[in-house]
Short mmCIF file of C-alpha atoms in Angstrom, two decimals:
data_model
loop_
_atom_site.label_atom_id
_atom_site.label_comp_id
_atom_site.label_asym_id
_atom_site.label_seq_id
_atom_site.Cartn_x
_atom_site.Cartn_y
_atom_site.Cartn_z
CA MET U 1 9.40 5.39 -20.43
CA ASP U 2 6.92 6.70 -17.87
CA ILE U 3 6.48 10.43 -17.54
CA PHE U 4 6.22 10.04 -13.74
CA ASP U 5 8.94 9.14 -11.28
CA ASN U 6 6.49 7.82 -8.70
CA VAL U 7 5.20 4.70 -10.46
CA PHE U 8 3.88 1.69 -8.56
CA ASN U 9 2.96 -1.59 -10.21
CA ALA U 10 -0.16 -3.16 -8.67
CA GLU U 11 0.72 -6.55 -10.23
CA GLY U 12 -2.62 -6.92 -11.94
CA VAL U 13 -5.52 -5.56 -9.87
CA VAL U 14 -5.93 -2.32 -7.94
CA ILE U 15 -9.05 -1.73 -5.84
CA VAL U 16 -9.82 1.89 -5.02
CA GLY U 17 -11.67 1.95 -1.72
CA ALA U 18 -11.67 -0.25 1.36
CA GLY U 19 -15.31 -0.55 2.30
CA LEU U 20 -17.29 -3.77 2.20
CA ALA U 21 -17.52 -3.97 -1.61
CA GLY U 22 -13.81 -3.44 -2.18
CA LEU U 23 -12.55 -5.75 0.56
CA PHE U 24 -15.07 -8.48 -0.31
CA CYS U 25 -13.85 -8.31 -3.91
CA ALA U 26 -10.23 -8.53 -2.75
CA LEU U 27 -10.95 -11.62 -0.66
CA LYS U 28 -12.81 -13.28 -3.52
CA LEU U 29 -9.83 -12.60 -5.83
CA ALA U 30 -7.41 -14.42 -3.50
CA PRO U 31 -4.87 -15.86 -4.12
CA ARG U 32 -4.53 -13.47 -7.06
CA PRO U 33 -2.38 -10.48 -6.02
CA VAL U 34 -4.45 -7.37 -5.28
CA THR U 35 -3.55 -3.88 -4.11
CA VAL U 36 -6.21 -2.04 -2.10
CA LEU U 37 -6.04 1.74 -1.69
CA SER U 38 -7.51 3.11 1.52
CA PRO U 39 -7.43 6.84 2.26
CA MET U 40 -7.92 6.14 5.97
CA PRO U 41 -6.93 3.30 8.30
CA LEU U 42 -8.98 0.22 7.41
CA GLY U 43 -12.56 0.46 8.66
CA SER U 44 -12.52 4.12 9.66
CA GLY U 45 -13.61 5.91 6.48
CA ALA U 46 -16.16 3.57 4.92
CA SER U 47 -19.95 3.94 4.96
CA SER U 48 -20.20 0.15 5.32
CA ALA U 49 -18.93 0.31 8.89
CA TRP U 50 -21.66 2.82 9.76
CA ALA U 51 -24.53 0.66 8.51
CA GLN U 52 -26.86 -0.19 11.40
CA GLY U 53 -29.63 -2.28 9.90
CA GLY U 54 -27.90 -5.30 8.40
CA VAL U 55 -28.01 -7.31 5.18
CA ALA U 56 -31.30 -8.17 3.48
CA ALA U 57 -31.50 -11.85 2.51
CA ALA U 58 -34.40 -14.27 2.20
CA VAL U 59 -33.05 -16.87 4.62
CA GLY U 60 -36.04 -17.12 6.95
CA GLN U 61 -38.72 -19.80 6.96
CA GLY U 62 -41.53 -18.96 4.55
CA ASP U 63 -39.54 -16.24 2.80
CA SER U 64 -38.16 -16.45 -0.73
CA ALA U 65 -35.75 -14.69 -3.04
CA ARG U 66 -38.69 -14.00 -5.33
CA ALA U 67 -40.57 -12.18 -2.56
CA HIS U 68 -37.43 -10.19 -1.80
CA ALA U 69 -37.10 -9.26 -5.47
CA LEU U 70 -40.74 -8.16 -5.62
CA ASP U 71 -40.26 -5.92 -2.58
CA THR U 72 -37.13 -4.48 -4.19
CA GLU U 73 -39.02 -3.69 -7.39
CA MET U 74 -41.96 -2.21 -5.51
CA ALA U 75 -39.71 0.14 -3.53
CA GLY U 76 -37.75 1.11 -6.65
CA ALA U 77 -40.71 2.99 -8.16
CA GLY U 78 -40.85 1.36 -11.56
CA ILE U 79 -37.25 1.45 -12.77
CA VAL U 80 -35.62 -1.48 -10.98
CA ASP U 81 -34.00 -3.83 -13.47
CA HIS U 82 -36.08 -6.99 -13.05
CA GLY U 83 -33.29 -9.39 -13.99
CA VAL U 84 -30.86 -7.72 -11.60
CA ALA U 85 -33.34 -7.89 -8.72
CA GLU U 86 -33.99 -11.57 -9.38
CA SER U 87 -30.33 -12.54 -9.62
CA VAL U 88 -29.06 -10.47 -6.68
CA THR U 89 -31.71 -11.71 -4.26
CA ALA U 90 -31.07 -15.29 -5.44
CA GLU U 91 -27.37 -14.91 -4.56
CA ALA U 92 -28.03 -13.36 -1.16
CA ALA U 93 -27.97 -16.55 0.93
CA ALA U 94 -24.63 -17.68 -0.50
CA ARG U 95 -23.04 -14.30 0.22
CA ILE U 96 -24.38 -14.34 3.80
CA ASP U 97 -22.71 -17.74 4.17
CA ASP U 98 -19.44 -16.17 2.99
CA LEU U 99 -19.67 -13.47 5.65
CA ALA U 100 -20.50 -16.03 8.32
CA ASP U 101 -17.62 -18.27 7.22
CA TRP U 102 -15.28 -15.28 7.47
CA GLY U 103 -16.25 -14.66 11.07
CA THR U 104 -19.20 -12.27 11.09
CA PRO U 105 -21.06 -12.89 14.40
CA PHE U 106 -24.62 -12.64 13.10
CA ASP U 107 -27.37 -12.73 15.72
CA ARG U 108 -28.75 -16.26 16.09
CA ASP U 109 -31.41 -17.93 18.21
CA ALA U 110 -31.00 -20.92 20.51
CA LEU U 111 -31.24 -23.26 17.52
CA GLY U 112 -28.52 -21.43 15.61
CA GLN U 113 -30.91 -19.83 13.13
CA PHE U 114 -30.47 -16.20 12.08
CA VAL U 115 -32.43 -13.62 14.08
CA LEU U 116 -34.14 -11.57 11.39
CA SER U 117 -35.58 -8.07 11.67
CA ARG U 118 -38.09 -6.31 9.45
CA GLU U 119 -37.52 -2.90 7.91
CA ALA U 120 -39.59 -0.51 5.82
CA ALA U 121 -41.22 -1.86 2.63
CA HIS U 122 -40.14 -5.47 3.31
CA SER U 123 -42.96 -8.02 3.34
CA ALA U 124 -41.12 -10.30 5.77
CA ASN U 125 -38.48 -10.35 8.48
CA ARG U 126 -35.35 -10.80 6.37
CA VAL U 127 -32.63 -8.45 7.61
CA VAL U 128 -29.70 -10.42 9.01
CA ARG U 129 -28.15 -8.35 11.79
CA VAL U 130 -25.47 -8.19 14.49
CA SER U 131 -26.12 -6.97 18.06
CA GLY U 132 -29.26 -5.22 16.89
CA ASP U 133 -27.73 -2.17 15.22
CA ARG U 134 -24.03 -2.99 14.83
CA ALA U 135 -24.08 -5.02 11.62
CA GLY U 136 -21.90 -2.75 9.51
CA HIS U 137 -19.19 -2.41 12.15
CA ALA U 138 -19.16 -6.13 12.97
CA ILE U 139 -19.08 -7.20 9.33
CA MET U 140 -16.23 -4.82 8.57
CA GLN U 141 -14.23 -5.97 11.59
CA ALA U 142 -14.55 -9.59 10.47
CA ILE U 143 -13.67 -8.74 6.86
CA ILE U 144 -10.68 -6.61 7.88
CA ALA U 145 -9.33 -9.41 10.07
CA ARG U 146 -9.65 -11.81 7.13
CA VAL U 147 -7.93 -9.33 4.78
CA ARG U 148 -5.00 -8.95 7.17
CA GLN U 149 -4.63 -12.75 7.20
CA THR U 150 -4.59 -12.97 3.38
CA PRO U 151 -1.05 -12.64 1.99
CA SER U 152 -2.21 -11.90 -1.57
CA ILE U 153 -3.87 -8.64 -0.48
CA ARG U 154 -1.63 -5.60 -0.12
CA VAL U 155 -3.32 -2.62 1.57
CA LEU U 156 -1.89 0.88 1.08
CA GLU U 157 -3.32 3.16 3.74
CA GLY U 158 -3.23 6.94 3.56
CA ILE U 159 -3.55 6.92 -0.25
CA THR U 160 -6.37 8.74 -2.06
CA ALA U 161 -7.09 8.16 -5.75
CA VAL U 162 -7.93 11.38 -7.60
CA ASP U 163 -7.82 10.44 -11.31
CA LEU U 164 -8.09 7.43 -13.57
CA ALA U 165 -5.29 6.85 -16.08
CA HIS U 166 -6.17 5.75 -19.60
CA ALA U 167 -4.06 4.67 -22.54
CA GLU U 168 -4.85 2.96 -25.84
CA GLY U 169 -8.59 3.08 -25.13
CA ARG U 170 -8.61 1.51 -21.68
CA ILE U 171 -8.12 2.34 -18.02
CA VAL U 172 -4.60 1.36 -16.97
CA GLY U 173 -4.53 2.47 -13.35
CA VAL U 174 -5.01 5.45 -11.08
CA PHE U 175 -3.30 8.63 -10.00
CA CYS U 176 -3.10 9.03 -6.25
CA ARG U 177 -2.11 11.45 -3.56
CA ARG U 178 -0.55 10.55 -0.26
CA LEU U 179 -2.73 11.84 2.54
CA GLY U 180 -1.66 15.40 3.34
CA ASP U 181 0.82 15.54 0.44
CA ARG U 182 0.34 18.70 -1.60
CA TYR U 183 3.42 18.38 -3.79
CA VAL U 184 3.23 18.49 -7.58
CA GLU U 185 4.10 14.91 -8.37
CA PRO U 186 1.30 12.32 -8.05
CA VAL U 187 1.75 8.61 -7.52
CA PHE U 188 0.78 6.57 -10.60
CA ILE U 189 -0.40 3.04 -9.79
CA ARG U 190 -0.47 0.87 -12.90
CA ALA U 191 -2.94 -2.04 -13.10
CA ARG U 192 -4.49 -4.35 -15.68
CA ALA U 193 -7.81 -4.22 -13.85
CA THR U 194 -9.01 -1.23 -11.83
CA VAL U 195 -11.93 -1.70 -9.43
CA LEU U 196 -13.59 1.48 -8.18
CA ALA U 197 -15.29 0.91 -4.83
CA ALA U 198 -14.86 4.28 -3.14
CA GLY U 199 -18.40 5.02 -2.01
CA GLY U 200 -21.25 7.39 -2.71
CA LEU U 201 -21.86 11.12 -2.42
CA GLY U 202 -23.87 11.84 0.72
CA GLY U 203 -21.19 14.25 1.93
CA LEU U 204 -22.04 16.61 -0.93
CA TYR U 205 -24.98 17.63 1.28
CA ALA U 206 -24.81 19.77 4.41
CA THR U 207 -26.73 17.17 6.42
CA THR U 208 -25.63 13.58 5.83
CA THR U 209 -25.21 10.28 7.63
CA ASN U 210 -22.13 9.39 5.55
CA PRO U 211 -18.50 9.56 6.70
CA PRO U 212 -16.72 12.86 5.90
CA SER U 213 -14.71 11.31 3.06
CA VAL U 214 -17.79 10.16 1.10
CA ARG U 215 -18.28 13.15 -1.18
CA GLY U 216 -18.74 11.86 -4.72
CA HIS U 217 -15.06 11.33 -5.47
CA ALA U 218 -15.54 7.92 -7.11
CA MET U 219 -18.36 8.89 -9.47
CA GLY U 220 -16.67 12.20 -10.25
CA MET U 221 -13.39 10.50 -11.09
CA ALA U 222 -15.07 8.03 -13.44
CA ALA U 223 -17.23 10.75 -15.02
CA ARG U 224 -14.19 12.92 -15.71
CA ALA U 225 -12.61 9.92 -17.46
CA GLY U 226 -15.68 9.64 -19.72
CA ALA U 227 -17.72 6.90 -18.02
CA ILE U 228 -21.48 6.75 -18.50
CA ILE U 229 -23.31 7.67 -15.30
CA ALA U 230 -26.77 6.23 -14.59
CA ASP U 231 -29.60 7.67 -12.46
CA PRO U 232 -27.54 10.36 -10.68
CA GLU U 233 -30.67 12.33 -9.71
CA PHE U 234 -31.85 9.61 -7.31
CA VAL U 235 -30.48 10.44 -3.86
CA GLN U 236 -32.01 8.74 -0.84
CA PHE U 237 -32.57 10.87 2.23
CA HIS U 238 -32.89 8.84 5.41
CA PRO U 239 -35.88 10.11 7.39
CA THR U 240 -34.38 9.70 10.84
CA ALA U 241 -30.93 11.17 11.26
CA ILE U 242 -30.55 12.22 14.88
CA LEU U 243 -30.59 16.01 15.16
CA THR U 244 -27.58 16.69 17.36
CA GLY U 245 -25.68 19.36 15.41
CA ARG U 246 -22.94 16.85 14.55
CA ASP U 247 -21.50 16.51 11.05
CA PRO U 248 -22.10 13.85 9.92
CA ALA U 249 -25.42 13.26 11.64
CA PRO U 250 -25.82 9.99 13.61
CA LEU U 251 -28.44 7.60 12.28
CA ALA U 252 -31.48 6.19 14.04
CA THR U 253 -31.86 2.88 12.23
CA GLU U 254 -34.97 1.90 10.29
CA ALA U 255 -35.30 -1.15 12.52
CA LEU U 256 -36.59 1.05 15.35
CA ARG U 257 -39.69 1.81 13.30
CA GLY U 258 -39.87 -1.87 12.41
CA GLU U 259 -40.25 -2.55 16.15
CA GLY U 260 -43.05 -0.02 16.52
CA ALA U 261 -41.36 3.35 17.10
CA VAL U 262 -43.47 6.21 15.74
CA LEU U 263 -42.86 9.69 14.35
CA ILE U 264 -44.45 12.63 16.13
CA ASN U 265 -44.17 16.40 15.85
CA ASP U 266 -43.68 18.87 18.68
CA SER U 267 -47.44 18.90 19.28
CA GLY U 268 -47.31 15.16 19.95
CA GLU U 269 -49.20 14.41 16.72
CA ARG U 270 -48.43 11.14 14.95
CA PHE U 271 -48.63 12.37 11.34
CA MET U 272 -47.58 9.40 9.16
CA GLU U 273 -50.88 7.53 9.56
CA ALA U 274 -52.62 10.19 7.48
CA ILE U 275 -49.97 10.08 4.74
CA HIS U 276 -49.47 6.39 3.90
CA PRO U 277 -51.20 3.08 4.77
CA ASP U 278 -47.91 1.71 6.11
CA ALA U 279 -47.40 4.84 8.25
CA GLU U 280 -43.82 4.89 9.60
CA LEU U 281 -42.94 1.82 7.52
CA ALA U 282 -43.71 3.52 4.22
CA PRO U 283 -40.83 3.73 1.71
CA ARG U 284 -38.03 6.01 2.83
CA ASP U 285 -38.67 8.75 0.28
CA ILE U 286 -42.25 9.17 1.49
CA VAL U 287 -41.27 9.28 5.16
CA ALA U 288 -38.37 11.66 4.45
CA ARG U 289 -40.63 14.09 2.58
CA ALA U 290 -43.21 13.96 5.36
CA ASN U 291 -40.54 14.83 7.92
CA PHE U 292 -39.12 17.53 5.65
CA ARG U 293 -42.52 19.19 5.27
CA GLN U 294 -43.13 19.15 9.00
CA ILE U 295 -39.80 20.87 9.57
CA LYS U 296 -40.34 23.31 6.69
CA SER U 297 -43.64 24.34 8.27
CA GLY U 298 -41.81 25.27 11.46
CA ARG U 299 -42.42 22.12 13.49
CA LYS U 300 -39.92 19.74 15.02
CA VAL U 301 -39.97 16.00 14.35
CA PHE U 302 -39.21 13.24 16.85
CA LEU U 303 -38.83 9.46 16.72
CA ASP U 304 -40.66 8.15 19.76
CA THR U 305 -39.36 4.78 20.93
CA ARG U 306 -40.67 5.03 24.51
CA GLU U 307 -43.75 2.83 24.23
CA ALA U 308 -42.43 0.41 21.63
CA LEU U 309 -39.04 -0.26 23.21
CA GLY U 310 -38.65 1.47 26.54
CA GLU U 311 -35.42 0.34 28.23
CA LYS U 312 -34.93 -2.36 25.60
CA ILE U 313 -33.38 0.29 23.32
CA LEU U 314 -30.33 0.38 25.60
CA THR U 315 -29.43 -3.25 24.94
CA ALA U 316 -31.12 -3.98 21.60
CA TYR U 317 -29.89 -0.80 19.88
CA PRO U 318 -26.79 0.27 21.80
CA THR U 319 -25.38 2.41 18.98
CA VAL U 320 -28.49 4.59 18.82
CA ALA U 321 -28.62 4.79 22.61
CA GLN U 322 -25.00 5.92 22.74
CA TYR U 323 -25.61 8.62 20.12
CA CYS U 324 -28.59 9.86 22.12
CA HIS U 325 -26.77 9.91 25.44
CA ALA U 326 -23.85 11.81 23.87
CA ALA U 327 -26.35 14.48 22.82
CA GLY U 328 -27.99 14.63 26.24
CA ILE U 329 -31.08 12.68 25.17
CA ASP U 330 -32.52 9.80 27.20
CA PRO U 331 -34.38 7.67 24.61
CA VAL U 332 -36.10 5.70 27.37
CA THR U 333 -37.95 8.78 28.62
CA GLN U 334 -37.61 11.29 25.76
CA PRO U 335 -38.47 11.21 22.05
CA ILE U 336 -35.44 11.48 19.76
CA PRO U 337 -35.19 14.64 17.58
CA VAL U 338 -34.69 13.64 13.93
CA THR U 339 -34.29 15.18 10.49
CA PRO U 340 -33.91 13.88 6.91
CA ALA U 341 -30.28 13.51 5.82
CA ALA U 342 -28.53 12.47 2.61
CA HIS U 343 -27.89 8.78 3.15
CA TYR U 344 -27.46 6.78 -0.05
CA HIS U 345 -27.03 7.32 -3.79
CA MET U 346 -29.08 5.00 -5.99
CA GLY U 347 -27.24 6.31 -9.06
CA GLY U 348 -23.59 5.98 -9.93
CA VAL U 349 -21.28 4.65 -12.60
CA LYS U 350 -23.33 2.49 -14.95
CA VAL U 351 -22.24 -1.16 -14.81
CA ASP U 352 -23.41 -4.43 -16.34
CA GLU U 353 -24.21 -7.68 -14.55
CA ASP U 354 -20.47 -8.35 -14.07
CA GLY U 355 -19.73 -4.90 -12.68
CA ARG U 356 -18.05 -3.65 -15.87
CA SER U 357 -18.32 0.06 -16.60
CA SER U 358 -18.46 1.65 -20.05
CA LEU U 359 -14.67 2.15 -19.84
CA PRO U 360 -12.60 -0.97 -20.66
CA GLY U 361 -10.42 -1.94 -17.73
CA LEU U 362 -12.70 -0.35 -15.11
CA TRP U 363 -15.08 -2.25 -12.85
CA VAL U 364 -17.23 -0.50 -10.22
CA CYS U 365 -19.06 -1.88 -7.18
CA GLY U 366 -20.74 -0.68 -4.02
CA GLU U 367 -22.42 2.69 -3.76
CA ALA U 368 -20.17 4.16 -6.48
CA SER U 369 -21.98 1.98 -9.03
CA CYS U 370 -25.45 1.89 -10.53
CA THR U 371 -26.41 -1.73 -11.14
CA GLY U 372 -30.14 -1.20 -11.68
CA LEU U 373 -30.99 -2.95 -8.39
CA HIS U 374 -32.28 0.06 -6.50
CA GLY U 375 -34.21 1.95 -9.17
CA ALA U 376 -35.46 5.29 -7.88
CA ASN U 377 -35.51 4.30 -4.21
CA ARG U 378 -33.38 1.68 -2.43
CA LEU U 379 -35.07 -0.94 -0.30
CA ALA U 380 -33.74 -0.92 3.26
CA SER U 381 -30.63 -3.10 3.85
CA ASN U 382 -30.17 -3.88 0.16
CA SER U 383 -27.00 -1.76 0.01
CA LEU U 384 -24.68 -4.15 1.83
CA LEU U 385 -26.22 -7.01 -0.14
CA GLU U 386 -25.44 -5.32 -3.45
CA ALA U 387 -21.90 -4.60 -2.27
CA ILE U 388 -21.07 -8.24 -1.54
CA VAL U 389 -22.87 -9.68 -4.57
CA TYR U 390 -21.11 -7.39 -7.04
CA GLY U 391 -17.81 -7.60 -5.19
CA ALA U 392 -17.95 -11.36 -5.77
CA ARG U 393 -19.10 -11.01 -9.38
CA ILE U 394 -16.29 -8.63 -10.27
CA ALA U 395 -13.74 -10.96 -8.71
CA GLU U 396 -15.09 -13.85 -10.77
CA ASP U 397 -15.11 -11.75 -13.95
CA ILE U 398 -11.54 -10.55 -13.49
CA SER U 399 -10.34 -14.04 -12.55
CA GLY U 400 -11.88 -15.40 -15.74
CA LEU U 401 -10.04 -13.01 -18.04
CA GLU U 402 -7.29 -14.42 -20.21
CA PRO U 403 -3.89 -13.26 -18.95
CA GLN U 404 -2.44 -10.56 -21.20
CA ARG U 405 1.07 -11.46 -22.20
CA ARG U 406 1.97 -8.10 -23.70
CA PRO U 407 3.01 -5.41 -21.23
CA LEU U 408 0.59 -2.69 -20.24
CA PRO U 409 0.96 0.45 -22.32
CA TYR U 410 2.83 3.28 -20.70
CA PHE U 411 0.55 6.06 -19.62
CA ALA U 412 0.10 8.51 -22.47
CA GLY U 413 -3.43 9.77 -22.00
CA ILE U 414 -4.44 12.99 -20.32
CA ALA U 415 -1.60 15.23 -19.27
CA TRP U 416 -1.31 15.77 -15.56
CA ASP U 417 -1.16 19.54 -15.55
CA ALA U 418 0.77 20.97 -12.64
CA GLU U 419 -1.40 20.88 -9.57
CA LYS U 420 0.57 23.30 -7.50
CA GLY U 421 1.25 22.71 -3.85
CA ALA U 422 -1.69 24.47 -2.29
CA ARG U 423 -0.85 27.66 -0.43
CA ALA U 424 -2.56 28.26 2.90
CA GLU U 425 -5.00 30.76 1.42
CA GLU U 426 -5.93 28.29 -1.34
CA VAL U 427 -6.63 25.58 1.23
CA LEU U 428 -8.89 27.93 3.18
CA ARG U 429 -10.63 29.00 -0.01
CA ASN U 430 -11.21 25.38 -0.93
CA LEU U 431 -12.69 24.60 2.49
CA GLU U 432 -15.09 27.51 2.08
CA ALA U 433 -15.94 26.33 -1.43
CA VAL U 434 -16.78 22.85 -0.12
CA LYS U 435 -19.02 24.43 2.51
CA ASP U 436 -20.76 26.48 -0.20
CA LEU U 437 -21.17 23.41 -2.40
CA ARG U 438 -22.78 21.39 0.41
CA ALA U 439 -25.12 24.24 1.33
CA THR U 440 -26.14 24.62 -2.32
CA MET U 441 -26.91 20.92 -2.72
CA SER U 442 -29.03 20.81 0.44
CA ALA U 443 -30.93 23.98 -0.41
CA ASP U 444 -31.61 23.39 -4.10
CA VAL U 445 -30.99 19.69 -4.91
CA GLY U 446 -32.36 18.16 -1.73
CA VAL U 447 -35.49 16.37 -0.54
CA GLU U 448 -37.71 18.59 -2.70
CA ARG U 449 -36.62 20.26 -5.93
CA ASP U 450 -37.92 22.64 -8.60
CA MET U 451 -36.66 24.17 -11.84
CA GLU U 452 -35.69 27.50 -10.33
CA GLY U 453 -33.66 25.92 -7.54
CA LEU U 454 -31.96 23.38 -9.80
CA LYS U 455 -30.92 26.05 -12.29
CA ARG U 456 -29.64 28.20 -9.44
CA ALA U 457 -27.63 25.24 -8.15
CA LEU U 458 -26.09 24.60 -11.56
CA ARG U 459 -25.07 28.24 -11.91
CA THR U 460 -23.49 28.15 -8.46
CA LEU U 461 -21.64 24.92 -9.26
CA LEU U 462 -20.24 26.45 -12.45
CA GLU U 463 -19.01 29.46 -10.50
CA LEU U 464 -17.44 27.23 -7.86
CA GLU U 465 -15.73 25.13 -10.53
CA GLU U 466 -14.32 28.15 -12.32
CA THR U 467 -12.81 29.49 -9.11
CA ALA U 468 -11.48 26.09 -8.03
CA LEU U 469 -9.70 24.93 -11.18
CA GLU U 470 -6.26 25.60 -9.74
CA VAL U 471 -6.91 24.01 -6.36
CA THR U 472 -7.38 20.21 -6.31
CA ARG U 473 -8.59 17.41 -8.52
CA ALA U 474 -10.43 15.94 -5.54
CA TYR U 475 -12.59 19.06 -5.46
CA LEU U 476 -13.22 18.79 -9.20
CA ASN U 477 -14.48 15.25 -8.61
CA MET U 478 -16.95 16.63 -6.07
CA ILE U 479 -18.11 19.39 -8.41
CA SER U 480 -18.50 16.89 -11.25
CA SER U 481 -20.70 14.58 -9.18
CA ALA U 482 -22.81 17.47 -7.91
CA THR U 483 -23.26 18.73 -11.47
CA LEU U 484 -24.45 15.32 -12.65
CA VAL U 485 -27.02 15.08 -9.84
CA ALA U 486 -28.40 18.57 -10.45
CA ALA U 487 -28.41 18.30 -14.26
CA ALA U 488 -30.20 14.94 -14.25
CA ALA U 489 -32.70 16.26 -11.69
CA LEU U 490 -33.43 19.24 -13.93
CA LYS U 491 -33.80 17.00 -16.98
CA ARG U 492 -36.24 14.56 -15.29
CA THR U 493 -39.50 16.53 -15.34
CA GLU U 494 -41.44 14.20 -13.04
CA SER U 495 -41.29 12.90 -9.49
CA ARG U 496 -40.22 9.31 -8.84
CA GLY U 497 -38.76 7.67 -5.74
CA GLY U 498 -35.99 9.74 -4.21
CA HIS U 499 -36.37 12.46 -6.86
CA PHE U 500 -39.25 14.83 -6.06
CA ARG U 501 -40.06 17.93 -8.12
CA THR U 502 -42.62 20.29 -6.55
CA ASP U 503 -43.24 21.71 -10.04
CA PHE U 504 -43.72 18.19 -11.49
CA PRO U 505 -45.17 16.31 -8.49
CA HIS U 506 -46.54 13.31 -10.42
CA THR U 507 -44.94 10.20 -11.89
CA HIS U 508 -45.21 9.79 -15.67
CA ALA U 509 -44.98 6.63 -17.75
CA ASP U 510 -42.80 8.42 -20.30
CA TRP U 511 -40.10 8.70 -17.65
CA GLN U 512 -40.18 5.03 -16.58
CA THR U 513 -36.60 4.59 -17.70
CA HIS U 514 -33.07 5.01 -16.46
CA THR U 515 -31.16 8.23 -16.93
CA GLU U 516 -27.84 7.79 -18.71
CA MET U 517 -25.57 10.81 -18.85
CA THR U 518 -21.94 11.73 -19.38
CA LEU U 519 -20.23 14.61 -17.64
CA ALA U 520 -20.04 16.44 -20.97
CA GLU U 521 -23.83 16.23 -21.28
CA ALA U 522 -24.30 17.41 -17.69
CA ARG U 523 -22.01 20.36 -18.29
CA ALA U 524 -23.97 21.27 -21.42
CA ILE U 525 -27.18 21.36 -19.35
CA ARG U 526 -25.38 23.46 -16.75
CA ALA U 527 -24.22 25.94 -19.37
CA GLN U 528 -27.86 26.60 -20.33
CA ALA U 529 -29.13 27.00 -16.74
#
């Protein structure tokens, strides 16, 4: 019999996470029964809903999937998987059709054709958008409405997964906590197929554009279960988070620079022209480092939309305009103060072309995964594309599996040691520990890195882990993800894409390969720091 009283049978498939990747997968699995776990009310805790740019897809006249793939590989700094780039960009148009069929109100011209915008490092206008900068929100609203109309999809809100369950060599479900429940007993949700789609790790940094819940829980959970993690050192910092003092920081979309907005410092100097031939439309890592260095030297950085857009920003980019007005900034007459912020994780749980991880029974999609599409630096608006392509692939892969007639094994893997109901002082200590973790990651594992800082970060993470062992598994997931990022960054003695080492500032052919690492290997590196 089960060793837990709180056992829930997912009737086949459980999807951890309710962002675009998870919900798209659930819809593609219909009419197969699916249980979706969402820690927050649908749409409120997912990075997908915050995406401003749109979905990259070669659907415009004169564009091609091949050109899109080439741009993806160019931006990825030498380690994009060629086959993945080719296949994902080839599937893009079909997945856009899915979103449109499910009610996404994409911007269209008088002839009904998609209105396409251009973003950094794209060779053509190919970003399909909604109301200028509201793509993520609009797509999620359409998807959520479709999910609510689909009887085969059961959504459990207020449930957070904190551990994967394994038995007889495979993942057989997840352990969960009810939101705000600090009692000893977890909820065990049993499933034949577990899909992890719970987002990235931007919230491990003090300055981020990600929702507060996106703090490496998915990758940490999988890593603690023994999954192979790929390319964890590659974190993308968006160059233009709006500097308002808010946490998380609002985003000024890339599309503004695509329309001619420029970066200036507090002396009014436009500095990107001297750094890269594409100036403000250079790859994100280059623009982010340029902004970082301006700020490090004591200057302030601004995104100036006044000449390029003027009053058009109010109607074409209402989300950005609203963020500015809330901070007392008039973007029509004033430049917008910006700063680099942790935005996207190119690394994640290593998966194959069907979204399968190294752990039988576990599929991963969205930002929690590493498919090989992004390499060392993600091309703008490829994130939502990857989410829907792999959400669909995982659904197809799971649907094609032969039904297992024998019952699932009862959970007999790791013992759930008593995670005591947290006392008030433990909760406060944990909040302070999270604050310390985020400050450490920003200071020493951020836009620019070096050996001394990375070793210091690893020592701090070890200390934080040792003092947090009796607090929560969710915090251990955060520490595990942070350790993987820092350890891989220390191991990669070169600079490439989103990973920049001031002590190894050049790219080397010997490192033109993916990092693959387990948590045990990362901890071994940490122990030597």
